[in-house]
Coordinates of C-alpha atoms in Angstrom, one line a residue:
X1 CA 4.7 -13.9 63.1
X2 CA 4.5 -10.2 64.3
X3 CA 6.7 -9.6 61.4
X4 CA 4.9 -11.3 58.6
X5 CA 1.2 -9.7 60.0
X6 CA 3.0 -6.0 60.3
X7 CA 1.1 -3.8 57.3
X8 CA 4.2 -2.2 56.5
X9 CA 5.7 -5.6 55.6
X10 CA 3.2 -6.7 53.2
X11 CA 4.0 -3.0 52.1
X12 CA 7.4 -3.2 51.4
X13 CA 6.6 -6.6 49.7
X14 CA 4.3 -5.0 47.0
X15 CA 6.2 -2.4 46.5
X16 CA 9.5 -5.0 45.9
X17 CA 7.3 -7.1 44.1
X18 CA 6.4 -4.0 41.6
X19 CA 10.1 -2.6 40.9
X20 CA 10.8 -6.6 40.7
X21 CA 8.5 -6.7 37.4
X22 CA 9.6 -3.1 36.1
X23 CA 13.6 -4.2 36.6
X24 CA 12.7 -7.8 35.0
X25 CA 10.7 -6.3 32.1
X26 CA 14.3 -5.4 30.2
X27 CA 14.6 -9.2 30.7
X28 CA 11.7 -10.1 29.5
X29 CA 12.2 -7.9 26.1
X30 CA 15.7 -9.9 25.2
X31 CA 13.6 -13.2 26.2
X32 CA 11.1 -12.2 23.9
X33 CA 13.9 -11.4 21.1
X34 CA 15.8 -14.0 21.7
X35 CA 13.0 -16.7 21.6
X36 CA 11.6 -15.7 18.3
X37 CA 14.9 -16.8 16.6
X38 CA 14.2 -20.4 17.6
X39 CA 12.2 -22.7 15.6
X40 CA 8.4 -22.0 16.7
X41 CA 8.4 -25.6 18.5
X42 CA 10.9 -25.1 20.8
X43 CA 9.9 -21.0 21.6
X44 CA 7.3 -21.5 24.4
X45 CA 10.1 -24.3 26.3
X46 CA 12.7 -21.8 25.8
X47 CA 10.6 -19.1 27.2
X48 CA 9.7 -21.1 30.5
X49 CA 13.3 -22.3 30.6
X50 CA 14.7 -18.5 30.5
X51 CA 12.2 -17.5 33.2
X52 CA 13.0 -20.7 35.5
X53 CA 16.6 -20.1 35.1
X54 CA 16.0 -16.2 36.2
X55 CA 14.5 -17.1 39.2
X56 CA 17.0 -20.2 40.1
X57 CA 19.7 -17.6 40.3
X58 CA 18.2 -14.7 41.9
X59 CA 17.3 -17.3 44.4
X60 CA 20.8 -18.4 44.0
X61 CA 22.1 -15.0 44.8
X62 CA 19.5 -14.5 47.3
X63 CA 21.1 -17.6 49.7
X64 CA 24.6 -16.3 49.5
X65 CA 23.6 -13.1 50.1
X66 CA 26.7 -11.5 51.8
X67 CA 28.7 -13.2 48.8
X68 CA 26.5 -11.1 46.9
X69 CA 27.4 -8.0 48.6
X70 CA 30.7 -8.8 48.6
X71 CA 30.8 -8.6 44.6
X72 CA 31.2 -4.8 44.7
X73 CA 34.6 -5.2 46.5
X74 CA 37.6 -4.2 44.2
X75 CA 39.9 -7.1 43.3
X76 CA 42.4 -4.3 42.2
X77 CA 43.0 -1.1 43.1
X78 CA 45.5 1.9 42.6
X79 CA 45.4 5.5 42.3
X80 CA 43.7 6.1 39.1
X81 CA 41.2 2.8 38.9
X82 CA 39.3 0.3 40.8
X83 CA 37.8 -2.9 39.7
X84 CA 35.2 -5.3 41.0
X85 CA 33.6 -8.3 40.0
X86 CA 30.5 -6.4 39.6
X87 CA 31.7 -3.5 37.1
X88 CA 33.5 -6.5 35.1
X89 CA 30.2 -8.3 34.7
X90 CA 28.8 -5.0 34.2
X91 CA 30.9 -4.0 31.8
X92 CA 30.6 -7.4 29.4
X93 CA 26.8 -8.2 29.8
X94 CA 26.2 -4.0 29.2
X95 CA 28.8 -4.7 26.0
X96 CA 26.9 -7.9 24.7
X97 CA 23.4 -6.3 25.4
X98 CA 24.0 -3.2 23.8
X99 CA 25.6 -5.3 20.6
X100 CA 22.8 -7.3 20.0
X101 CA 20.3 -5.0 20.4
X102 CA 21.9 -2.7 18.1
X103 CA 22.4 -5.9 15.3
X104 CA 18.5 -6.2 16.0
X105 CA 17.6 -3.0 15.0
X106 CA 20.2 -2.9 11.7
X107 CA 18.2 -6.0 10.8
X108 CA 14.3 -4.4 11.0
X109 CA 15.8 -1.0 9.5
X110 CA 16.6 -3.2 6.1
X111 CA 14.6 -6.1 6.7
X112 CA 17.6 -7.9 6.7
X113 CA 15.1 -11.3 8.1
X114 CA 12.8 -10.4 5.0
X115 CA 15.4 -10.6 2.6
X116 CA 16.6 -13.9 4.0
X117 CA 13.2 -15.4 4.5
X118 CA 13.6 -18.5 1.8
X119 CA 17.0 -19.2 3.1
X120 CA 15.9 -18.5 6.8
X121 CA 17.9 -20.9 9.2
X122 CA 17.1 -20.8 13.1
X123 CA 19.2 -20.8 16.2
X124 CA 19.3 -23.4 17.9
X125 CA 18.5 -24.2 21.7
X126 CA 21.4 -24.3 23.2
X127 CA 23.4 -21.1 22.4
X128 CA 20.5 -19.2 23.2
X129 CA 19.7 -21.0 26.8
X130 CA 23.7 -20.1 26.9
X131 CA 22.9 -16.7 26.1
X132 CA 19.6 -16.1 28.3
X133 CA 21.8 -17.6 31.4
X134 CA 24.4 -15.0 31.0
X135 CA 21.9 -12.1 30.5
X136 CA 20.6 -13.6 34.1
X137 CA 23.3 -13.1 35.9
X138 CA 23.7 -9.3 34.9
X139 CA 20.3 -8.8 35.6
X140 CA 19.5 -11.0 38.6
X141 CA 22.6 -9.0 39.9
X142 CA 20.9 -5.5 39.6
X143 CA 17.8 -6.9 40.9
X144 CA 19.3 -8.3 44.3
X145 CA 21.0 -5.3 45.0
X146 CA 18.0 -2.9 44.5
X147 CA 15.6 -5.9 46.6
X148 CA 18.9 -5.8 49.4
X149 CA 18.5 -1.6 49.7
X150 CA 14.5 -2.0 50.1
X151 CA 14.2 -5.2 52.2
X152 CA 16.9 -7.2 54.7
X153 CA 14.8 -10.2 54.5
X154 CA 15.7 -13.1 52.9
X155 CA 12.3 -15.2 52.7
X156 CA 10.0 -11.8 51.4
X157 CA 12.7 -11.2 48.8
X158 CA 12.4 -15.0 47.5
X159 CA 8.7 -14.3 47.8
X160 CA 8.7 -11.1 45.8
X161 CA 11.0 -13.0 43.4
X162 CA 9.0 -15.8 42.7
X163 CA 5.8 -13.9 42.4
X164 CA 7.1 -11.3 39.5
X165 CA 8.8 -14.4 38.1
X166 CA 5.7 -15.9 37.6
X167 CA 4.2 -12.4 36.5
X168 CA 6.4 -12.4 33.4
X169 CA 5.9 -16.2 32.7
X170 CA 1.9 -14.6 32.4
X171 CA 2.8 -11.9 30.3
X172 CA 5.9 -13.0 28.0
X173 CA 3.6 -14.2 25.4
X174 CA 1.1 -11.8 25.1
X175 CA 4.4 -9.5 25.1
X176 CA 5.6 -11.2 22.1
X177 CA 2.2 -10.9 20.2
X178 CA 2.3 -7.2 21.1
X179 CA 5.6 -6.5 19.6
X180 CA 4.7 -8.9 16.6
X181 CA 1.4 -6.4 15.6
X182 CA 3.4 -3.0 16.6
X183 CA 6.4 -3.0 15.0
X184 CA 7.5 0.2 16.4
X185 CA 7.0 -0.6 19.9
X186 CA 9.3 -3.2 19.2
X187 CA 12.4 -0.5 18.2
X188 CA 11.4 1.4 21.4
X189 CA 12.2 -1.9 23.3
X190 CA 14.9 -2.3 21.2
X191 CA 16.0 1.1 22.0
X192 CA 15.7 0.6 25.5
X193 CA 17.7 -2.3 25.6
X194 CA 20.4 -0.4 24.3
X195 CA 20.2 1.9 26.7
X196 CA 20.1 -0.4 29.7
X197 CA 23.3 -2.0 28.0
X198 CA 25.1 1.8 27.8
X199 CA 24.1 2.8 31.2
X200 CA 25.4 -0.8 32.7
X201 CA 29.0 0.1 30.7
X202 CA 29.1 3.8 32.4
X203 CA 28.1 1.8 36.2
X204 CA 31.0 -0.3 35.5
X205 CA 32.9 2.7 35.5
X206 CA 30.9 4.6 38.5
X207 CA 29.0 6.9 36.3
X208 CA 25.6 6.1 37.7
X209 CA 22.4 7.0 35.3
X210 CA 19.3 7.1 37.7
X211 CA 17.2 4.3 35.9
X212 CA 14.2 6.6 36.7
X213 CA 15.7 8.5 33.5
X214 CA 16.2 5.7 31.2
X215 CA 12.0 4.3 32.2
X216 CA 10.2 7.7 31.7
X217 CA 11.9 8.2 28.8
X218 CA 11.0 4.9 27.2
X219 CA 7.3 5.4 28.8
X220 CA 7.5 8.9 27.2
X221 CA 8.5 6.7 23.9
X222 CA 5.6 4.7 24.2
X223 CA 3.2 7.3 25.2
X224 CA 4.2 9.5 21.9
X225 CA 3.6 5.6 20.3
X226 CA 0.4 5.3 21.6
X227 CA -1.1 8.9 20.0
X228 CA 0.8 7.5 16.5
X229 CA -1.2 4.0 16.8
X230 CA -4.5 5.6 17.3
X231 CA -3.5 8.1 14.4
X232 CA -3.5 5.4 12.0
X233 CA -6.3 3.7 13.2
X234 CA -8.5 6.3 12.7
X235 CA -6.4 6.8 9.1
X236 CA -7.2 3.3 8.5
X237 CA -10.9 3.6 9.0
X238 CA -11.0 6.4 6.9
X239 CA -9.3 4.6 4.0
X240 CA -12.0 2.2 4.5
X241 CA -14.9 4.2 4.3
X242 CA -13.6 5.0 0.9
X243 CA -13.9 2.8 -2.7
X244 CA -11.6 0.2 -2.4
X245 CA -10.9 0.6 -6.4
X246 CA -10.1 4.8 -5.4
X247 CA -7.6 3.3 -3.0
X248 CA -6.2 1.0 -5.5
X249 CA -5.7 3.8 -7.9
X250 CA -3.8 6.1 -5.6
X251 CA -1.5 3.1 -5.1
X252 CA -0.7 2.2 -8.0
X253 CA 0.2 5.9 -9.1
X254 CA 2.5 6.3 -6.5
X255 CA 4.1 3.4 -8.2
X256 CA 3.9 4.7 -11.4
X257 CA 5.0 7.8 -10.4
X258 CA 8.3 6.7 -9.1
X259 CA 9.3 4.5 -11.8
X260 CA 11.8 7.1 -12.6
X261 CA 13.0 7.5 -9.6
X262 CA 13.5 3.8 -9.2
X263 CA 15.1 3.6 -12.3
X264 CA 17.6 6.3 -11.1
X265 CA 18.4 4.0 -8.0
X266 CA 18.5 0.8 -9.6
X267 CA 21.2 1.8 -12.0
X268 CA 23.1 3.4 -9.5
X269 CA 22.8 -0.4 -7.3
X270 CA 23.6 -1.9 -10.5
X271 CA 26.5 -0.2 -11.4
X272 CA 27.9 -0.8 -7.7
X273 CA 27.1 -4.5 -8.3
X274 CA 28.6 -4.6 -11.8
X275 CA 24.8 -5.7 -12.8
X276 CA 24.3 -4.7 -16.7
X277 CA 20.9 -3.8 -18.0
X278 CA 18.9 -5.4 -15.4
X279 CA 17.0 -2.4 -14.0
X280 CA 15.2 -2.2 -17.7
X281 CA 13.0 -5.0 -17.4
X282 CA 11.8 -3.5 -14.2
X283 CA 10.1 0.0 -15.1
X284 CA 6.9 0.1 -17.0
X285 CA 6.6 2.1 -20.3
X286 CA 3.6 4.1 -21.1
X287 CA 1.5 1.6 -22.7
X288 CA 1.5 -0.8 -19.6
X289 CA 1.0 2.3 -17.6
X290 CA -2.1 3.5 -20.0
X291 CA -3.4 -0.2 -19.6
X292 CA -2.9 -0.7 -15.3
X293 CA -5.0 2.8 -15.3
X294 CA -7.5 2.0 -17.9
X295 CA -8.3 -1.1 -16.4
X296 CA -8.4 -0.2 -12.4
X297 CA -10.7 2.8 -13.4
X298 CA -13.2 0.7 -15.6
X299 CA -15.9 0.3 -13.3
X300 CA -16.4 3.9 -12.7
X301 CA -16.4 4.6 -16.1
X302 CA -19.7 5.3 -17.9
X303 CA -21.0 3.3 -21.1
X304 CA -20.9 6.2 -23.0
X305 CA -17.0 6.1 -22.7
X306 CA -16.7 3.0 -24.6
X307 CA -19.5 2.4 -26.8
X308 CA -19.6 4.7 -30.5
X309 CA -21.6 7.4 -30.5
X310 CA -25.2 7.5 -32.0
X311 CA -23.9 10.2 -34.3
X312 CA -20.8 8.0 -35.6
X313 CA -23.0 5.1 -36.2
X314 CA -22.7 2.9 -40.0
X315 CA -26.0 1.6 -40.4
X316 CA -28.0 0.3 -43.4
X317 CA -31.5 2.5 -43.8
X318 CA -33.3 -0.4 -46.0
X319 CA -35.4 1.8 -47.5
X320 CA -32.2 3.4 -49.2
X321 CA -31.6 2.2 -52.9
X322 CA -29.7 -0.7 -53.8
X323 CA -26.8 1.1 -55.5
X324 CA -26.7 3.6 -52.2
X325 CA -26.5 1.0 -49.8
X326 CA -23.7 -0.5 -51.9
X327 CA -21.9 2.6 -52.1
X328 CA -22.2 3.0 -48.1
X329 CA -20.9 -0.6 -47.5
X330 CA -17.5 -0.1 -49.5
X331 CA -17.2 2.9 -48.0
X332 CA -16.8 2.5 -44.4
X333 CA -14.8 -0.3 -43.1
X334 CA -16.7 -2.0 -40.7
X335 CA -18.1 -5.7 -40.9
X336 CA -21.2 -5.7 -39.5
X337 CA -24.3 -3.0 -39.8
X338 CA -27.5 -2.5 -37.8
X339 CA -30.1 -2.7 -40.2
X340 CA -32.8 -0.3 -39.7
X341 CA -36.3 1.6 -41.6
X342 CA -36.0 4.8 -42.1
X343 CA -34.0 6.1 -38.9
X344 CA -31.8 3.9 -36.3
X345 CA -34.4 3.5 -33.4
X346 CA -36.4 1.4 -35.8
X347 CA -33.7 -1.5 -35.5
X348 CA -34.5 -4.4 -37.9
X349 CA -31.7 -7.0 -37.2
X350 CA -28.2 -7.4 -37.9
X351 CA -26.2 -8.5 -40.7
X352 CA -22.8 -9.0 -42.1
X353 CA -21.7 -6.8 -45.1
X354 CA -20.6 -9.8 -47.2
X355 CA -23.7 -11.5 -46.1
X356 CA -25.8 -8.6 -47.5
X357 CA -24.1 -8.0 -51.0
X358 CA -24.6 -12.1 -51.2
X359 CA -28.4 -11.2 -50.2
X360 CA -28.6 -8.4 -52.9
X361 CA -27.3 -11.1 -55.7
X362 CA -29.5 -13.7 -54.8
X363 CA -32.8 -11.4 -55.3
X364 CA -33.7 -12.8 -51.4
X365 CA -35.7 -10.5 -49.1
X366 CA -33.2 -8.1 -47.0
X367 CA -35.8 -7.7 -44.5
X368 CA -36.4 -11.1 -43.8
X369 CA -32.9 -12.3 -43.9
X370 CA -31.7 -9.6 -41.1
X371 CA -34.4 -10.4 -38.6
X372 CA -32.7 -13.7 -38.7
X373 CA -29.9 -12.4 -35.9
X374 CA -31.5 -9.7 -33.6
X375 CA -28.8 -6.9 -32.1
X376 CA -28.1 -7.1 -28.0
X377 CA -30.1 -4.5 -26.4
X378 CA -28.7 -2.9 -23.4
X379 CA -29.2 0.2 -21.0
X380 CA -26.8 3.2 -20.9
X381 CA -26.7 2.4 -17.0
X382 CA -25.2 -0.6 -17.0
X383 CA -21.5 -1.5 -15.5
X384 CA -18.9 -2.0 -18.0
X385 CA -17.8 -5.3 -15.9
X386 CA -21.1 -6.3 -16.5
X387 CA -20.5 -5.3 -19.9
X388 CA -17.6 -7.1 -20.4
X389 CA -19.3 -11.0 -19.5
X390 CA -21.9 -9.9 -22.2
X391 CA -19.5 -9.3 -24.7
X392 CA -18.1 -13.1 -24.1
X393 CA -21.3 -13.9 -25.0
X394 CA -22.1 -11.9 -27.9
X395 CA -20.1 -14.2 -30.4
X396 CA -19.5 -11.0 -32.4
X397 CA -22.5 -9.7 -32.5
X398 CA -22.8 -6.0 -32.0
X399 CA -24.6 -4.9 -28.8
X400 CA -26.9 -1.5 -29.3
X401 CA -27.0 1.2 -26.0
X402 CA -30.6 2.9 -25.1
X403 CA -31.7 4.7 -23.0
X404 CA -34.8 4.6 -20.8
X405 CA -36.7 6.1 -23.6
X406 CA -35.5 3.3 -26.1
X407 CA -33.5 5.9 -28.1
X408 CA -29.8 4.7 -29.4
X409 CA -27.4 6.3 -28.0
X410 CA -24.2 4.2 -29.2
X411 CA -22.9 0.8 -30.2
X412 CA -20.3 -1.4 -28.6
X413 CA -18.4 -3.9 -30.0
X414 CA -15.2 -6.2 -29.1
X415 CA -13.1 -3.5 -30.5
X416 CA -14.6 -0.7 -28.5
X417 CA -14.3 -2.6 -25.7
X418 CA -10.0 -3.0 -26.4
X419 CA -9.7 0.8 -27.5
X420 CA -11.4 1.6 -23.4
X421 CA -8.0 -0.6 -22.1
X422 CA -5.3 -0.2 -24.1
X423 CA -6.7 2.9 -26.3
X424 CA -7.3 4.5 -29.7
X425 CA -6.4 2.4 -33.4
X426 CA -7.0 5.1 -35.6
X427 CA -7.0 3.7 -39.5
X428 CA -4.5 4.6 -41.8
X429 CA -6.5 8.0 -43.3
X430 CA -7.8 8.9 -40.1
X431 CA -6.4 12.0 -37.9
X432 CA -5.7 10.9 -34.0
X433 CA -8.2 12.2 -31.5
X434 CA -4.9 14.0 -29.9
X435 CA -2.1 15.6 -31.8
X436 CA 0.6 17.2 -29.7
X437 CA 1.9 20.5 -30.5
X438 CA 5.0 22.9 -29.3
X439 CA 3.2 24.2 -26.1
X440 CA -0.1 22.6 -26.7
X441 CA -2.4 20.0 -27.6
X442 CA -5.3 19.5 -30.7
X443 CA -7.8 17.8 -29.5
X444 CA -11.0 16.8 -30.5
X445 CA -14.3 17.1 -29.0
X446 CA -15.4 13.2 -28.9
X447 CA -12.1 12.3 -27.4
X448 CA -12.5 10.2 -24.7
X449 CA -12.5 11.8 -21.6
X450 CA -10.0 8.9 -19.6
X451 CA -7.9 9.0 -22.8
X452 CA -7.2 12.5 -22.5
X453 CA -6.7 12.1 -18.7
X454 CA -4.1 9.5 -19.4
X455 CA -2.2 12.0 -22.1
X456 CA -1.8 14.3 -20.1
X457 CA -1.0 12.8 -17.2
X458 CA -3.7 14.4 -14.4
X459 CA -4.8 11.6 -13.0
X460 CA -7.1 14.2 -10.2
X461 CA -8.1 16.7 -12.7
X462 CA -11.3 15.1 -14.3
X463 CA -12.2 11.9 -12.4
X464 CA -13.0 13.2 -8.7
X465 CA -15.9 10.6 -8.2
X466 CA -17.9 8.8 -11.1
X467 CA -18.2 10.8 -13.8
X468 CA -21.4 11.7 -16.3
X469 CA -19.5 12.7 -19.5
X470 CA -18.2 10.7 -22.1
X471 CA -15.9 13.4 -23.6
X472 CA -13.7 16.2 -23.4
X473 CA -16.7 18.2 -25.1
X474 CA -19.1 17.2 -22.4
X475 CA -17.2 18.4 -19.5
X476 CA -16.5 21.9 -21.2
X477 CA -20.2 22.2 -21.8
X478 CA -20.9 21.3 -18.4
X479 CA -18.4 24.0 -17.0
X480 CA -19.2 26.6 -19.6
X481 CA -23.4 26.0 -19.1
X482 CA -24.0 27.1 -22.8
X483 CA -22.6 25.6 -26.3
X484 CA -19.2 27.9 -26.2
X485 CA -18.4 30.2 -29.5
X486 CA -14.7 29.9 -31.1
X487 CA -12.4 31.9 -29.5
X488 CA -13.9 31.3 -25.9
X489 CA -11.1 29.9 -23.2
X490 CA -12.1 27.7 -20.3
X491 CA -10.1 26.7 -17.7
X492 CA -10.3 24.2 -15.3
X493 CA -7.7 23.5 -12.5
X494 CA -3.8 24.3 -14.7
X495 CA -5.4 23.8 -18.3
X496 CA -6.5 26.1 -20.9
X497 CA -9.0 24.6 -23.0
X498 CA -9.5 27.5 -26.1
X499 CA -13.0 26.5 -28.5
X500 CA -11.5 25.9 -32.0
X501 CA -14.4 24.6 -33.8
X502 CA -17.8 24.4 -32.8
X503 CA -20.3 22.2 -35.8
X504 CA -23.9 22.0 -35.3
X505 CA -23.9 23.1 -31.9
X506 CA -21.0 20.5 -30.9
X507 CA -17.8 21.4 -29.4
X508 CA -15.7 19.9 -32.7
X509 CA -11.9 20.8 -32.3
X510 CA -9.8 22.1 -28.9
X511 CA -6.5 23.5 -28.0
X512 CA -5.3 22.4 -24.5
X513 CA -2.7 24.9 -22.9
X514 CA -1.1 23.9 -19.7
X515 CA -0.6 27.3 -17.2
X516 CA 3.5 27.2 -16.4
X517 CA 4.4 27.2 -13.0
X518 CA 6.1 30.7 -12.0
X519 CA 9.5 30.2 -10.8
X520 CA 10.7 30.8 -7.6
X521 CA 12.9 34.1 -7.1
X522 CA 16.2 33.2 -5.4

């Protein structure tokens, strides 16, 4: 009893009990690996099985303890080479760990499980009880030996035993959840394993590598881990304090962006694989690009960006003369008018323009006829999603923008609506809002400012946060803080934009220069 009550025991039995759990923690990683190739029914009876049959044979080893010992004597020996059972078990369970941790880690550097996830078949029980029982003897073998050179006492050693046993049974699943949400703490253990495996092939040979080594430096690993983890944390929650559609955006350029690129590499796959024009299908022209970025930046877009300006509205002054209105309704070739008295605030109804040459044959009252179908009235303020399930509802009626002041500032219609996703339909005698040049580009002042953005492919240079200004014209007045003069040159961020033509006090007609990089002397 003197023994058992002596503080120095119970000493020596924590401190076995502690490098117990740090020398059984490399079994518990290939446990954990090994486990999670089994269907997810049998994992948790596999992992209580491994652990039981861990502890059976360090127990095992534990009774025949001078058999144990005896392991390290050389069943051959000459002048160059000696060889035990030890370094032969050594030697073959540091060869199969090292193996199959390095297959593991091919597998999660090309997702080689990922790729094979419809046709995924799992292990079954057997072979990989089979396996765990051999991986128990190696490391039951290296744990007996250290527990021998702390403690000559065979009862504390099965205590200590048991006890971290029983640890690992604790902690083996939360392990596995661990390793599940951290992938890269999962290649360190990987890692590690194939360390343990290397350094158990050079003790087979007497080249002894402290394991002190080989546990700070996968602690050092996991320290260096930790700082990454809580980097992306906090990169996480800053990404979340942003718009989630801002977030979108910068994703889905990064894939536009490398379409190029991907086209590179999947020809070059394809010609190793003797696959003909399949890569095509794959990248997305500039049409589907303009339409993904259209659409993903609609929200933050402003009503003035889609409707038709006050200034380019047809509309039907019923005070004009018969003959004039005639003359104005052949001219223009839209369907539909806002009939008004004397100036467009003073909004009458709505009619059709075959409707209204029908009403001028039949003598009837204009007036009268186009209160019948009242426009849709709607702020400049509103959201263009909002926008869009009024539209659905319109039935082709035309929907009329004011402001707070009830003054028009623009008219939307279906069409508008299709020109803000997939852009401009100019008509046949009509010049596009952006003509490309040598070095430059035409543009004119009522271009749409995302349009433009989209040309020319600056996806940061306009649209920091949610922008005011409708057009290109806008934004130079706003930078400039007076109506510009031709000949006057503003530049914001690598673009030149030089004043062409300025018409009553608008910014009509631009030239966009982009500044050319300076090359880099050799």
């Amino acid at each position: 009893m003197g023994l058992h009550l002596d503080p120095s025991t119970f000493m020596n039995l924590l401190v076995l009990i502690i490098i117990e759990v740090v020398l059984g923690l490399d079994n518990l990683i290939f446990l954990t690996i090994l486990v999670k190739k089994l269907p997810p029914q049998y994992r948790k009876q596999a992992r209580v099985v491994g652990l039981f049959l861990s502890l059976c044979i360090r127990i095992v080893f534990l009774s025949f303890l001078s058999w144990s010992t005896s392991l390290k004597n050389p069943f051959y020996s000459s002048t160059y080479i000696t060889c035990s059972v030890r370094q032969v078990i050594f030697f073959c369970g540091g060869l199969f760990l090292s193996s199959m941790a390095l297959i593991e880690l091919y597998n999660k550097a090309f997702h080689i499980d990922k790729r094979k996830v419809i046709s995924k078949k799992y292990s079954k029980l057997l072979p990989i009880v089979f396996q765990l029982v051999a991986l128990d003897v190696i490391f039951s073998l290296d744990s007996i030996i250290t527990a021998i050179g702390i403690m000559n006492n065979i009862i504390l050693m099965s205590v200590a035993v048991t006890i971290s046993m029983f640890f690992m049974l604790l902690v083996a699943k939360p392990l596995k959840r661990f390793m599940d949400k951290y992938r890269a703490i999962f290649a360190v253990c990987l890692s590690f394993l194939v360390m343990i495996g290397v350094s158990l092939i050079l003790e087979s040979f007497t080249l002894i590598v402290p394991k002190n080594y080989l546990y700070f430096a996968v602690g050092f690993s996991i320290f260096i881990e930790f700082f990454n983890q809580i980097s992306k944390y906090n990169l996480a929650l800053y990404q979340h304090s942003r718009p989630i559609r801002t977030r979108i955006l910068e994703k889905v350029f990064k894939i536009l962006k490398s379409t190029k690129k991907n086209k590179k590499f999947l020809h070059l796959r394809n010609k190793i694989n003797n696959i003909k024009n399949s890569s095509i299908e794959m990248v997305l022209d500039k049409e589907e690009e303009y339409m993904i970025y259209s659409l993903l930046n609609l929200a933050i877009r402003p009503i003035k960006s889609i409707m038709t300006p006050r200034e380019e509205i047809s509309w039907i002054n019923i005070n004009d003369p018969e003959s004039k209105i005639k003359k104005k309704l052949l001219k223009t070739p839209h369907n539909i008018f806002p009939v008004c008295q004397e100036k467009l605030d003073n909004i009458i109804g709505v009619i059709q323009a075959k409707k209204l040459l029908s009403v001028f044959e039949k003598k009837e009252n204009v007036i009268k006829f186009a209160s019948k179908t009242l426009p849709i009235i709607i702020l400049d303020n509103i959201n263009p999603i909002n926008l869009l399930k009024i539209l659905k509802k319109s039935r082709g009626n035309i929907i009329i923008v004011k402001n707070k002041f009830n003054i028009v500032q623009g008219l939307i219609t279906p069409l508008d609506f299709l020109k803000a996703i997939a852009g401009d339909f100019p008509d046949s005698d009509e010049t596009p809002d952006i003509v490309k040049e040598k070095n430059s580009w035409l543009v004119k002042g009522n271009t749409n400012l995302h349009a433009l953005q989209q040309f020319l492919n600056c996806k940061k240079l306009f649209i920091k946060k949610k922008i005011v200004h409708a057009s290109i014209a806008g934004l130079l007045l706003e930078k400039k803080g007076s109506i510009p003069i031709p000949g006057d040159v503003i530049k914001i961020s690598s673009f030149y934009f030089n004043i062409i033509k300025v018409k009553n006090y608008k910014i009509d007609l631009i030239r966009i220069t982009k500044k050319k990089k300076k090359k880099k002397k050799k």
